Amino acid sequence: MSILTGCASTENSVGSGPDTILFPFGGDLSSYEGNEILLQEPLFVKAGMEFTSADIQKLEFVGPEMTQECKRISVGFYEKSYGYQMTMLSFHFPMPLEGNYTFDEMVLTFQDGTEQRFALNHLRVHSISKGEYCSETFDKEGLSMKFFLGKQGNIRDRFVISYTNGGAEDIIIRQLLFSEGWFENQNVQTFGNYSCSQELKDPVLHEGEEKVYQFSMTINEEAFASGDFYWFQPMLIYEKNGEEWRMPAQHQPIIVEGDYQSALEELIG
């Protein structure tokens, strides 16, 4: 796993940026152009460093096609581990104009103008133009998401999401839409419980019903760079009244996380 660290010139300030460890995330973000996707990025900051969202001037994602600046940056501190504090960077990523993009680097610029650059693990972005049969909100067309389970352990090829039909028309859940090349051979099963132990014969989502859908896929390993940390924000393709609709599959990205403690132990010794 590739991990970049930054260096500070003083022990109790961010004059040159704090000593940090970032576990490089990758993955796939699919949504409508102009939508802002809430992302969270774990960042480990050396204990004793003074570091808040006020110290950050901007946060950018850099790729060969473009640089995209993020919005509404906030910082939260968690428990100390191996001389570091776990910091959760929260920010909104604005979807660019329609098209396919890749981003390989994240850049933090501090208030004094200094930068820290971190590798990303091949983040793909699939931006879609909003059309007639696209729903931007979950309650507008009667379909809403209640629960999702992105992974168990390091599983990356199974997503469990429950949907509720608040409208009068039947809905058929078809598939999750990712950028081309991530997954293939997608299979959708319907269950009556979150543990996916009660499979249902009727996959149609009728008025007032909640059902759990398990999306199982074959990973294209060539599309995945090495690493264990990913964001996934797929689009949902569904059918209503004989027409194909699409909307974001859940409220915010599914996060697949590796073992931070083991990775820190290996890094720091």
PDB file of C-alpha atoms in Angstrom:
ATOM      1  CA  MET A   1       0.000   0.000   0.000  1.00  0.00           C
ATOM      2  CA  SER A   2       1.314   3.424  -0.912  1.00  0.00           C
ATOM      3  CA  ILE A   3       1.220   5.895   1.970  1.00  0.00           C
ATOM      4  CA  LEU A   4       2.506   9.448   1.827  1.00  0.00           C
ATOM      5  CA  THR A   5       3.499  11.493   4.853  1.00  0.00           C
ATOM      6  CA  GLY A   6       3.993  15.204   5.346  1.00  0.00           C
ATOM      7  CA  CYS A   7       6.482  17.029   7.541  1.00  0.00           C
ATOM      8  CA  ALA A   8       5.953  19.934   9.920  1.00  0.00           C
ATOM      9  CA  SER A   9       8.527  22.588  10.755  1.00  0.00           C
ATOM     10  CA  THR A  10       7.239  23.108  14.293  1.00  0.00           C
ATOM     11  CA  GLU A  11       5.838  20.740  16.907  1.00  0.00           C
ATOM     12  CA  ASN A  12       2.632  22.617  17.782  1.00  0.00           C
ATOM     13  CA  SER A  13       1.488  24.390  14.636  1.00  0.00           C
ATOM     14  CA  VAL A  14       0.697  23.688  11.010  1.00  0.00           C
ATOM     15  CA  GLY A  15       3.219  26.167   9.659  1.00  0.00           C
ATOM     16  CA  SER A  16       4.291  23.705   6.968  1.00  0.00           C
ATOM     17  CA  GLY A  17       1.369  21.321   7.351  1.00  0.00           C
ATOM     18  CA  PRO A  18       1.098  18.678  10.103  1.00  0.00           C
ATOM     19  CA  ASP A  19       2.838  15.319  10.142  1.00  0.00           C
ATOM     20  CA  THR A  20       0.170  13.092   8.623  1.00  0.00           C
ATOM     21  CA  ILE A  21      -0.588   9.635   7.288  1.00  0.00           C
ATOM     22  CA  LEU A  22      -3.265   9.179   4.652  1.00  0.00           C
ATOM     23  CA  PHE A  23      -4.549   5.794   3.534  1.00  0.00           C
ATOM     24  CA  PRO A  24      -5.165   6.309  -0.179  1.00  0.00           C
ATOM     25  CA  PHE A  25      -8.777   5.802  -1.155  1.00  0.00           C
ATOM     26  CA  GLY A  26      -9.918   4.832  -4.630  1.00  0.00           C
ATOM     27  CA  GLY A  27     -13.235   3.695  -6.040  1.00  0.00           C
ATOM     28  CA  ASP A  28     -16.066   4.922  -8.199  1.00  0.00           C
ATOM     29  CA  LEU A  29     -18.428   7.888  -7.870  1.00  0.00           C
ATOM     30  CA  SER A  30     -21.438   8.024 -10.217  1.00  0.00           C
ATOM     31  CA  SER A  31     -24.019  10.804 -10.043  1.00  0.00           C
ATOM     32  CA  TYR A  32     -25.569  13.706 -11.935  1.00  0.00           C
ATOM     33  CA  GLU A  33     -23.400  16.636 -13.032  1.00  0.00           C
ATOM     34  CA  GLY A  34     -23.553  19.421 -10.466  1.00  0.00           C
ATOM     35  CA  ASN A  35     -24.529  17.168  -7.567  1.00  0.00           C
ATOM     36  CA  GLU A  36     -22.349  17.444  -4.462  1.00  0.00           C
ATOM     37  CA  ILE A  37     -21.335  14.109  -2.921  1.00  0.00           C
ATOM     38  CA  LEU A  38     -20.399  14.012   0.764  1.00  0.00           C
ATOM     39  CA  LEU A  39     -17.061  12.222   1.207  1.00  0.00           C
ATOM     40  CA  GLN A  40     -15.168  11.386   4.377  1.00  0.00           C
ATOM     41  CA  GLU A  41     -11.423  10.802   4.328  1.00  0.00           C
ATOM     42  CA  PRO A  42      -9.626   9.366   7.390  1.00  0.00           C
ATOM     43  CA  LEU A  43      -6.386  11.253   8.011  1.00  0.00           C
ATOM     44  CA  PHE A  44      -3.985  10.457  10.860  1.00  0.00           C
ATOM     45  CA  VAL A  45      -2.319  13.518  12.432  1.00  0.00           C
ATOM     46  CA  LYS A  46       0.683  13.290  14.776  1.00  0.00           C
ATOM     47  CA  ALA A  47      -0.359  13.695  18.415  1.00  0.00           C
ATOM     48  CA  GLY A  48       0.219  17.216  19.743  1.00  0.00           C
ATOM     49  CA  MET A  49      -0.352  18.926  16.400  1.00  0.00           C
ATOM     50  CA  GLU A  50      -2.902  21.733  16.388  1.00  0.00           C
ATOM     51  CA  PHE A  51      -5.060  21.096  13.359  1.00  0.00           C
ATOM     52  CA  THR A  52      -8.625  22.222  12.595  1.00  0.00           C
ATOM     53  CA  SER A  53     -10.706  22.949   9.500  1.00  0.00           C
ATOM     54  CA  ALA A  54      -9.732  26.620   9.886  1.00  0.00           C
ATOM     55  CA  ASP A  55      -6.158  25.668   8.957  1.00  0.00           C
ATOM     56  CA  ILE A  56      -7.254  24.397   5.531  1.00  0.00           C
ATOM     57  CA  GLN A  57      -7.516  26.899   2.692  1.00  0.00           C
ATOM     58  CA  LYS A  58      -8.727  24.386   0.104  1.00  0.00           C
ATOM     59  CA  LEU A  59      -8.889  20.710  -0.777  1.00  0.00           C
ATOM     60  CA  GLU A  60      -8.555  19.572  -4.401  1.00  0.00           C
ATOM     61  CA  PHE A  61      -8.685  16.332  -6.360  1.00  0.00           C
ATOM     62  CA  VAL A  62      -6.165  16.272  -9.206  1.00  0.00           C
ATOM     63  CA  GLY A  63      -6.321  14.089 -12.309  1.00  0.00           C
ATOM     64  CA  PRO A  64      -5.110  14.095 -15.906  1.00  0.00           C
ATOM     65  CA  GLU A  65      -8.390  15.526 -17.191  1.00  0.00           C
ATOM     66  CA  MET A  66      -9.049  18.209 -14.570  1.00  0.00           C
ATOM     67  CA  THR A  67      -8.629  19.504 -11.018  1.00  0.00           C
ATOM     68  CA  GLN A  68     -11.782  19.650  -8.905  1.00  0.00           C
ATOM     69  CA  GLU A  69     -11.981  21.780  -5.764  1.00  0.00           C
ATOM     70  CA  CYS A  70     -14.140  20.452  -2.911  1.00  0.00           C
ATOM     71  CA  LYS A  71     -16.509  22.434  -0.700  1.00  0.00           C
ATOM     72  CA  ARG A  72     -17.657  22.620   2.943  1.00  0.00           C
ATOM     73  CA  ILE A  73     -14.582  21.095   4.584  1.00  0.00           C
ATOM     74  CA  SER A  74     -14.783  20.086   8.241  1.00  0.00           C
ATOM     75  CA  VAL A  75     -12.468  18.179  10.586  1.00  0.00           C
ATOM     76  CA  GLY A  76     -13.316  15.873  13.486  1.00  0.00           C
ATOM     77  CA  PHE A  77     -10.804  14.235  15.856  1.00  0.00           C
ATOM     78  CA  TYR A  78     -11.125  10.717  17.217  1.00  0.00           C
ATOM     79  CA  GLU A  79      -9.034   8.418  19.408  1.00  0.00           C
ATOM     80  CA  LYS A  80      -5.247   8.464  19.528  1.00  0.00           C
ATOM     81  CA  SER A  81      -3.374   5.492  18.115  1.00  0.00           C
ATOM     82  CA  TYR A  82       0.378   4.897  17.916  1.00  0.00           C
ATOM     83  CA  GLY A  83       1.188   8.542  18.471  1.00  0.00           C
ATOM     84  CA  TYR A  84      -1.417   9.781  15.960  1.00  0.00           C
ATOM     85  CA  GLN A  85      -4.912  11.170  16.184  1.00  0.00           C
ATOM     86  CA  MET A  86      -7.483   9.852  13.748  1.00  0.00           C
ATOM     87  CA  THR A  87      -8.932  12.863  11.949  1.00  0.00           C
ATOM     88  CA  MET A  88     -12.034  12.600   9.788  1.00  0.00           C
ATOM     89  CA  LEU A  89     -12.019  15.050   6.901  1.00  0.00           C
ATOM     90  CA  SER A  90     -15.565  15.614   5.651  1.00  0.00           C
ATOM     91  CA  PHE A  91     -16.114  17.514   2.431  1.00  0.00           C
ATOM     92  CA  HIS A  92     -18.409  17.756  -0.586  1.00  0.00           C
ATOM     93  CA  PHE A  93     -17.166  16.731  -4.031  1.00  0.00           C
ATOM     94  CA  PRO A  94     -19.028  18.589  -6.847  1.00  0.00           C
ATOM     95  CA  MET A  95     -19.691  16.332  -9.830  1.00  0.00           C
ATOM     96  CA  PRO A  96     -18.084  17.828 -12.975  1.00  0.00           C
ATOM     97  CA  LEU A  97     -19.678  18.173 -16.393  1.00  0.00           C
ATOM     98  CA  GLU A  98     -20.956  14.999 -18.040  1.00  0.00           C
ATOM     99  CA  GLY A  99     -18.131  12.577 -18.759  1.00  0.00           C
ATOM    100  CA  ASN A 100     -15.680  10.085 -17.274  1.00  0.00           C
ATOM    101  CA  TYR A 101     -12.765  11.263 -15.150  1.00  0.00           C
ATOM    102  CA  THR A 102      -9.977   9.816 -13.020  1.00  0.00           C
ATOM    103  CA  PHE A 103      -8.260  11.419 -10.032  1.00  0.00           C
ATOM    104  CA  ASP A 104      -4.930  10.168  -8.685  1.00  0.00           C
ATOM    105  CA  GLU A 105      -3.994  12.812  -6.121  1.00  0.00           C
ATOM    106  CA  MET A 106      -5.556  14.843  -3.319  1.00  0.00           C
ATOM    107  CA  VAL A 107      -3.999  18.202  -2.401  1.00  0.00           C
ATOM    108  CA  LEU A 108      -4.481  20.016   0.913  1.00  0.00           C
ATOM    109  CA  THR A 109      -3.538  23.704   0.815  1.00  0.00           C
ATOM    110  CA  PHE A 110      -3.104  25.392   4.192  1.00  0.00           C
ATOM    111  CA  GLN A 111      -3.775  29.018   5.110  1.00  0.00           C
ATOM    112  CA  ASP A 112      -0.071  29.893   4.838  1.00  0.00           C
ATOM    113  CA  GLY A 113      -0.027  28.642   1.232  1.00  0.00           C
ATOM    114  CA  THR A 114       1.880  25.417   1.875  1.00  0.00           C
ATOM    115  CA  GLU A 115       0.600  22.177   0.353  1.00  0.00           C
ATOM    116  CA  GLN A 116       0.517  18.497   1.148  1.00  0.00           C
ATOM    117  CA  ARG A 117      -0.069  16.090  -1.725  1.00  0.00           C
ATOM    118  CA  PHE A 118      -1.433  12.580  -1.191  1.00  0.00           C
ATOM    119  CA  ALA A 119      -1.808   9.707  -3.633  1.00  0.00           C
ATOM    120  CA  LEU A 120      -5.279   8.403  -4.378  1.00  0.00           C
ATOM    121  CA  ASN A 121      -5.835   4.804  -5.351  1.00  0.00           C
ATOM    122  CA  HIS A 122      -7.296   5.449  -8.824  1.00  0.00           C
ATOM    123  CA  LEU A 123     -10.593   7.210  -8.126  1.00  0.00           C
ATOM    124  CA  ARG A 124     -13.011   7.100 -11.068  1.00  0.00           C
ATOM    125  CA  VAL A 125     -15.855   9.590 -11.527  1.00  0.00           C
ATOM    126  CA  HIS A 126     -18.780   8.947 -13.870  1.00  0.00           C
ATOM    127  CA  SER A 127     -20.847  12.134 -14.307  1.00  0.00           C
ATOM    128  CA  ILE A 128     -24.293  11.804 -15.886  1.00  0.00           C
ATOM    129  CA  SER A 129     -26.478  14.463 -17.478  1.00  0.00           C
ATOM    130  CA  LYS A 130     -29.860  14.599 -15.727  1.00  0.00           C
ATOM    131  CA  GLY A 131     -32.648  13.547 -18.086  1.00  0.00           C
ATOM    132  CA  GLU A 132     -36.433  13.137 -18.046  1.00  0.00           C
ATOM    133  CA  TYR A 133     -36.436   9.823 -16.193  1.00  0.00           C
ATOM    134  CA  CYS A 134     -33.929  10.755 -13.523  1.00  0.00           C
ATOM    135  CA  SER A 135     -34.816  11.371  -9.895  1.00  0.00           C
ATOM    136  CA  GLU A 136     -32.538  13.561  -7.828  1.00  0.00           C
ATOM    137  CA  THR A 137     -34.388  13.064  -4.545  1.00  0.00           C
ATOM    138  CA  PHE A 138     -35.502   9.827  -2.935  1.00  0.00           C
ATOM    139  CA  ASP A 139     -39.094  10.789  -2.080  1.00  0.00           C
ATOM    140  CA  LYS A 140     -40.010  12.625  -5.303  1.00  0.00           C
ATOM    141  CA  GLU A 141     -40.956   9.507  -7.260  1.00  0.00           C
ATOM    142  CA  GLY A 142     -42.016   7.329  -4.321  1.00  0.00           C
ATOM    143  CA  LEU A 143     -38.795   5.275  -4.089  1.00  0.00           C
ATOM    144  CA  SER A 144     -36.580   5.769  -1.044  1.00  0.00           C
ATOM    145  CA  MET A 145     -33.531   4.074   0.457  1.00  0.00           C
ATOM    146  CA  LYS A 146     -33.683   3.020   4.127  1.00  0.00           C
ATOM    147  CA  PHE A 147     -30.605   0.893   4.838  1.00  0.00           C
ATOM    148  CA  PHE A 148     -27.413  -0.198   3.165  1.00  0.00           C
ATOM    149  CA  LEU A 149     -24.563  -2.539   3.997  1.00  0.00           C
ATOM    150  CA  GLY A 150     -21.569  -1.863   1.818  1.00  0.00           C
ATOM    151  CA  LYS A 151     -19.286  -4.638   2.951  1.00  0.00           C
ATOM    152  CA  GLN A 152     -18.330  -7.148   5.594  1.00  0.00           C
ATOM    153  CA  GLY A 153     -14.589  -7.414   6.201  1.00  0.00           C
ATOM    154  CA  ASN A 154     -12.845  -6.567   2.949  1.00  0.00           C
ATOM    155  CA  ILE A 155     -15.699  -7.649   0.619  1.00  0.00           C
ATOM    156  CA  ARG A 156     -15.943  -5.323  -2.383  1.00  0.00           C
ATOM    157  CA  ASP A 157     -18.295  -7.264  -4.653  1.00  0.00           C
ATOM    158  CA  ARG A 158     -21.533  -7.390  -2.639  1.00  0.00           C
ATOM    159  CA  PHE A 159     -23.790  -4.459  -1.781  1.00  0.00           C
ATOM    160  CA  VAL A 160     -26.979  -4.789   0.292  1.00  0.00           C
ATOM    161  CA  ILE A 161     -29.515  -1.951   0.064  1.00  0.00           C
ATOM    162  CA  SER A 162     -33.148  -1.775   1.173  1.00  0.00           C
ATOM    163  CA  TYR A 163     -35.722   0.289  -0.720  1.00  0.00           C
ATOM    164  CA  THR A 164     -39.247   1.417   0.154  1.00  0.00           C
ATOM    165  CA  ASN A 165     -41.979   2.220  -2.362  1.00  0.00           C
ATOM    166  CA  GLY A 166     -44.058   5.152  -1.137  1.00  0.00           C
ATOM    167  CA  GLY A 167     -45.880   5.570  -4.450  1.00  0.00           C
ATOM    168  CA  ALA A 168     -48.820   3.821  -6.089  1.00  0.00           C
ATOM    169  CA  GLU A 169     -46.954   2.277  -9.040  1.00  0.00           C
ATOM    170  CA  ASP A 170     -44.969  -0.962  -8.842  1.00  0.00           C
ATOM    171  CA  ILE A 171     -41.181  -0.632  -9.053  1.00  0.00           C
ATOM    172  CA  ILE A 172     -38.686  -3.189 -10.383  1.00  0.00           C
ATOM    173  CA  ILE A 173     -35.102  -2.839  -9.167  1.00  0.00           C
ATOM    174  CA  ARG A 174     -32.808  -3.625 -12.115  1.00  0.00           C
ATOM    175  CA  GLN A 175     -29.120  -3.003 -11.286  1.00  0.00           C
ATOM    176  CA  LEU A 176     -26.437  -0.738  -9.876  1.00  0.00           C
ATOM    177  CA  LEU A 177     -24.599   1.388 -12.420  1.00  0.00           C
ATOM    178  CA  PHE A 178     -20.852   1.907 -11.973  1.00  0.00           C
ATOM    179  CA  SER A 179     -18.248   3.306 -14.327  1.00  0.00           C
ATOM    180  CA  GLU A 180     -17.525   0.894 -17.153  1.00  0.00           C
ATOM    181  CA  GLY A 181     -14.989  -1.790 -16.293  1.00  0.00           C
ATOM    182  CA  TRP A 182     -15.354  -2.047 -12.502  1.00  0.00           C
ATOM    183  CA  PHE A 183     -17.740  -4.990 -12.259  1.00  0.00           C
ATOM    184  CA  GLU A 184     -19.444  -7.539 -14.492  1.00  0.00           C
ATOM    185  CA  ASN A 185     -21.985 -10.399 -14.204  1.00  0.00           C
ATOM    186  CA  GLN A 186     -24.198  -8.464 -11.784  1.00  0.00           C
ATOM    187  CA  ASN A 187     -26.921 -10.518 -10.044  1.00  0.00           C
ATOM    188  CA  VAL A 188     -29.808  -9.075  -7.980  1.00  0.00           C
ATOM    189  CA  GLN A 189     -31.595 -11.060  -5.248  1.00  0.00           C
ATOM    190  CA  THR A 190     -34.535  -9.937  -3.122  1.00  0.00           C
ATOM    191  CA  PHE A 191     -34.864 -10.569   0.635  1.00  0.00           C
ATOM    192  CA  GLY A 192     -37.294  -9.822   3.424  1.00  0.00           C
ATOM    193  CA  ASN A 193     -34.635  -9.058   6.062  1.00  0.00           C
ATOM    194  CA  TYR A 194     -31.332  -7.193   6.378  1.00  0.00           C
ATOM    195  CA  SER A 195     -29.327 -10.366   7.018  1.00  0.00           C
ATOM    196  CA  CYS A 196     -30.382 -11.696   3.581  1.00  0.00           C
ATOM    197  CA  SER A 197     -31.489 -15.028   5.043  1.00  0.00           C
ATOM    198  CA  GLN A 198     -35.141 -14.799   3.902  1.00  0.00           C
ATOM    199  CA  GLU A 199     -35.144 -14.777   0.099  1.00  0.00           C
ATOM    200  CA  LEU A 200     -38.361 -13.579  -1.579  1.00  0.00           C
ATOM    201  CA  LYS A 201     -39.827 -15.014  -4.779  1.00  0.00           C
ATOM    202  CA  ASP A 202     -41.463 -11.718  -5.775  1.00  0.00           C
ATOM    203  CA  PRO A 203     -38.786  -9.102  -6.605  1.00  0.00           C
ATOM    204  CA  VAL A 204     -41.341  -6.378  -7.461  1.00  0.00           C
ATOM    205  CA  LEU A 205     -41.559  -3.517  -4.970  1.00  0.00           C
ATOM    206  CA  HIS A 206     -45.275  -2.881  -4.491  1.00  0.00           C
ATOM    207  CA  GLU A 207     -46.938   0.159  -2.929  1.00  0.00           C
ATOM    208  CA  GLY A 208     -45.938   0.628   0.730  1.00  0.00           C
ATOM    209  CA  GLU A 209     -43.431  -2.260   0.712  1.00  0.00           C
ATOM    210  CA  GLU A 210     -39.828  -2.368   1.890  1.00  0.00           C
ATOM    211  CA  LYS A 211     -37.544  -5.031   0.434  1.00  0.00           C
ATOM    212  CA  VAL A 212     -33.833  -5.740   0.715  1.00  0.00           C
ATOM    213  CA  TYR A 213     -31.802  -6.150  -2.475  1.00  0.00           C
ATOM    214  CA  GLN A 214     -28.416  -7.843  -2.641  1.00  0.00           C
ATOM    215  CA  PHE A 215     -26.313  -6.878  -5.636  1.00  0.00           C
ATOM    216  CA  SER A 216     -23.553  -9.434  -6.245  1.00  0.00           C
ATOM    217  CA  MET A 217     -20.922  -8.891  -8.923  1.00  0.00           C
ATOM    218  CA  THR A 218     -17.672 -10.215 -10.304  1.00  0.00           C
ATOM    219  CA  ILE A 219     -14.759  -7.851  -9.694  1.00  0.00           C
ATOM    220  CA  ASN A 220     -12.581  -6.888 -12.610  1.00  0.00           C
ATOM    221  CA  GLU A 221      -9.329  -7.096 -10.663  1.00  0.00           C
ATOM    222  CA  GLU A 222      -7.443  -5.219 -13.373  1.00  0.00           C
ATOM    223  CA  ALA A 223      -9.641  -2.191 -12.681  1.00  0.00           C
ATOM    224  CA  PHE A 224      -8.724  -2.211  -8.989  1.00  0.00           C
ATOM    225  CA  ALA A 225      -5.320  -0.913  -7.980  1.00  0.00           C
ATOM    226  CA  SER A 226      -3.730  -2.456  -4.890  1.00  0.00           C
ATOM    227  CA  GLY A 227      -5.192  -1.306  -1.604  1.00  0.00           C
ATOM    228  CA  ASP A 228      -8.144  -1.844   0.724  1.00  0.00           C
ATOM    229  CA  PHE A 229      -9.874   1.557   0.948  1.00  0.00           C
ATOM    230  CA  TYR A 230     -12.625   2.566  -1.487  1.00  0.00           C
ATOM    231  CA  TRP A 231     -15.586   4.895  -1.992  1.00  0.00           C
ATOM    232  CA  PHE A 232     -18.533   3.609  -4.046  1.00  0.00           C
ATOM    233  CA  GLN A 233     -21.446   5.843  -5.106  1.00  0.00           C
ATOM    234  CA  PRO A 234     -23.302   3.908  -7.832  1.00  0.00           C
ATOM    235  CA  MET A 235     -26.489   4.906  -9.634  1.00  0.00           C
ATOM    236  CA  LEU A 236     -29.582   2.724  -9.292  1.00  0.00           C
ATOM    237  CA  ILE A 237     -31.419   1.635 -12.457  1.00  0.00           C
ATOM    238  CA  TYR A 238     -35.071   0.785 -11.825  1.00  0.00           C
ATOM    239  CA  GLU A 239     -38.290   0.402 -13.815  1.00  0.00           C
ATOM    240  CA  LYS A 240     -41.624   2.095 -13.161  1.00  0.00           C
ATOM    241  CA  ASN A 241     -44.673   2.035 -15.407  1.00  0.00           C
ATOM    242  CA  GLY A 242     -42.626   0.489 -18.217  1.00  0.00           C
ATOM    243  CA  GLU A 243     -40.018   3.282 -18.142  1.00  0.00           C
ATOM    244  CA  GLU A 244     -36.393   3.040 -17.023  1.00  0.00           C
ATOM    245  CA  TRP A 245     -35.458   5.451 -14.240  1.00  0.00           C
ATOM    246  CA  ARG A 246     -32.193   6.203 -12.480  1.00  0.00           C
ATOM    247  CA  MET A 247     -31.196   7.859  -9.234  1.00  0.00           C
ATOM    248  CA  PRO A 248     -28.277   7.724  -6.746  1.00  0.00           C
ATOM    249  CA  ALA A 249     -28.355   4.285  -5.114  1.00  0.00           C
ATOM    250  CA  GLN A 250     -28.016   5.631  -1.570  1.00  0.00           C
ATOM    251  CA  HIS A 251     -27.703   8.886   0.353  1.00  0.00           C
ATOM    252  CA  GLN A 252     -23.904   8.923   0.536  1.00  0.00           C
ATOM    253  CA  PRO A 253     -21.114   6.686  -0.738  1.00  0.00           C
ATOM    254  CA  ILE A 254     -20.569   3.173   0.493  1.00  0.00           C
ATOM    255  CA  ILE A 255     -17.178   3.112   2.243  1.00  0.00           C
ATOM    256  CA  VAL A 256     -15.021   0.008   2.064  1.00  0.00           C
ATOM    257  CA  GLU A 257     -12.335   0.267   4.742  1.00  0.00           C
ATOM    258  CA  GLY A 258      -9.269  -1.784   5.441  1.00  0.00           C
ATOM    259  CA  ASP A 259      -7.817  -2.371   8.892  1.00  0.00           C
ATOM    260  CA  TYR A 260      -6.376   0.985   9.974  1.00  0.00           C
ATOM    261  CA  GLN A 261      -4.792  -0.347  13.164  1.00  0.00           C
ATOM    262  CA  SER A 262      -2.929  -3.155  11.404  1.00  0.00           C
ATOM    263  CA  ALA A 263      -1.809  -0.781   8.671  1.00  0.00           C
ATOM    264  CA  LEU A 264      -0.498   1.704  11.262  1.00  0.00           C
ATOM    265  CA  GLU A 265       1.308  -1.053  13.136  1.00  0.00           C
ATOM    266  CA  GLU A 266       2.970  -2.192   9.934  1.00  0.00           C
ATOM    267  CA  LEU A 267       3.917   1.360   8.961  1.00  0.00           C
ATOM    268  CA  ILE A 268       5.199   2.581  12.305  1.00  0.00           C
ATOM    269  CA  GLY A 269       6.535  -0.705  13.633  1.00  0.00           C
TER     270      GLY A 269
END
